[in-house]
XYZ file of C-alpha atoms in Angstrom:
131
model
C 50.578 -4.588 -49.059
C 46.851 -5.168 -49.291
C 44.349 -5.003 -46.435
C 44.477 -8.743 -45.826
C 48.264 -8.655 -45.569
C 48.048 -5.849 -43.031
C 45.459 -7.773 -40.994
C 47.597 -10.897 -40.965
C 50.668 -8.858 -39.959
C 48.747 -7.242 -37.076
C 47.503 -10.605 -35.810
C 51.024 -12.041 -36.072
C 52.481 -9.062 -34.194
C 49.936 -9.329 -31.383
C 50.410 -13.089 -31.117
C 54.189 -13.052 -31.544
C 55.208 -10.005 -29.535
C 52.370 -8.353 -27.646
C 50.727 -11.367 -26.044
C 53.949 -12.933 -24.645
C 54.993 -9.595 -23.151
C 51.594 -9.208 -21.501
C 51.791 -12.779 -20.198
C 55.115 -11.948 -18.598
C 53.703 -8.759 -17.093
C 50.677 -10.531 -15.664
C 52.771 -13.375 -14.283
C 54.603 -10.831 -12.147
C 51.431 -9.719 -10.384
C 52.030 -12.361 -7.735
C 55.533 -11.000 -7.107
C 54.310 -7.407 -6.983
C 51.443 -7.884 -4.532
C 52.566 -11.126 -2.873
C 48.996 -12.350 -3.052
C 47.331 -15.094 -5.046
C 44.021 -13.269 -4.634
C 45.082 -10.525 -7.055
C 46.199 -13.090 -9.626
C 42.918 -14.971 -9.229
C 40.922 -11.765 -9.675
C 42.937 -10.919 -12.783
C 42.399 -14.371 -14.266
C 38.641 -14.033 -13.755
C 38.428 -10.633 -15.473
C 36.008 -10.706 -18.423
C 38.294 -8.381 -20.412
C 41.155 -10.879 -20.219
C 38.919 -13.763 -21.232
C 37.433 -11.800 -24.147
C 40.910 -10.994 -25.460
C 42.108 -14.596 -25.254
C 38.904 -15.840 -26.899
C 39.226 -13.171 -29.602
C 42.758 -14.247 -30.359
C 42.405 -18.012 -30.335
C 38.808 -18.537 -31.439
C 38.200 -15.658 -33.875
C 41.403 -14.101 -35.269
C 43.575 -17.179 -35.769
C 40.776 -19.273 -37.321
C 40.008 -16.341 -39.641
C 43.592 -16.376 -40.892
C 43.371 -20.141 -41.333
C 40.123 -19.853 -43.281
C 41.670 -17.180 -45.500
C 44.644 -19.389 -46.319
C 42.485 -22.468 -46.866
C 40.244 -20.431 -49.141
C 43.350 -19.465 -51.096
C 43.945 -23.141 -51.730
C 40.321 -23.954 -52.569
C 39.235 -20.843 -54.499
C 41.292 -21.575 -57.624
C 39.454 -24.897 -57.858
C 36.113 -23.095 -57.473
C 37.211 -20.639 -60.171
C 37.855 -23.472 -62.596
C 34.384 -24.901 -61.884
C 32.109 -21.855 -61.774
C 34.310 -19.011 -62.973
C 33.373 -16.399 -60.341
C 34.833 -16.559 -56.872
C 35.539 -12.878 -56.198
C 32.461 -12.494 -53.985
C 33.564 -15.392 -51.784
C 37.075 -13.971 -51.596
C 35.760 -10.512 -50.623
C 33.498 -11.980 -47.924
C 36.367 -13.963 -46.406
C 38.652 -10.903 -46.522
C 35.905 -8.826 -44.876
C 35.564 -11.378 -42.081
C 39.324 -11.234 -41.544
C 39.204 -7.428 -41.306
C 36.346 -7.618 -38.781
C 38.205 -10.242 -36.725
C 41.373 -8.126 -36.739
C 39.491 -4.984 -35.705
C 37.857 -6.898 -32.864
C 41.250 -8.251 -31.782
C 42.815 -4.771 -31.763
C 39.977 -3.417 -29.608
C 40.210 -6.353 -27.177
C 44.018 -5.989 -27.047
C 43.665 -2.310 -26.136
C 41.254 -3.157 -23.302
C 43.573 -5.929 -22.098
C 46.512 -3.499 -21.954
C 44.388 -1.046 -19.961
C 43.451 -3.856 -17.558
C 47.132 -4.763 -17.082
C 47.954 -1.123 -16.382
C 45.115 -0.961 -13.856
C 46.434 -4.008 -12.015
C 49.936 -2.541 -11.884
C 48.839 0.697 -10.209
C 47.747 0.006 -6.624
C 45.446 3.043 -6.381
C 43.674 2.171 -9.624
C 43.493 -1.482 -8.618
C 41.718 -0.641 -5.367
C 39.263 1.580 -7.238
C 38.746 -1.119 -9.864
C 38.102 -3.782 -7.234
C 35.633 -1.515 -5.445
C 33.807 -0.785 -8.704
C 33.787 -4.342 -10.075
C 33.673 -6.463 -6.956
C 31.439 -4.604 -4.542
C 32.113 -5.508 -0.943
């Protein structure tokens, strides 16, 4: 499997398995703490928003662009003969998008773990939301 195939598999795994599990975990915050305030704080976390934006506005469009380029590049090849540079640039963008998504996913998991440990949550709230 080439690098692009690995990137697409990672994005599919995060979207298909990891993200739904984390959504389920975060939806149980209300049950755990019996407070909408904690859920509201979690929803406003920049880490959560960066992950969601990374997934839906960077990684998935990158996969779409790669597949669309696969449809268009043979036509470009028949016209100008050299499309390898374009293909390499698009593959490089996909690798960068996947790397960014993996980093954001890691931070999102750490945030979920913080919100599930009361002691760490209190420390996090004190550090982030100074009273």
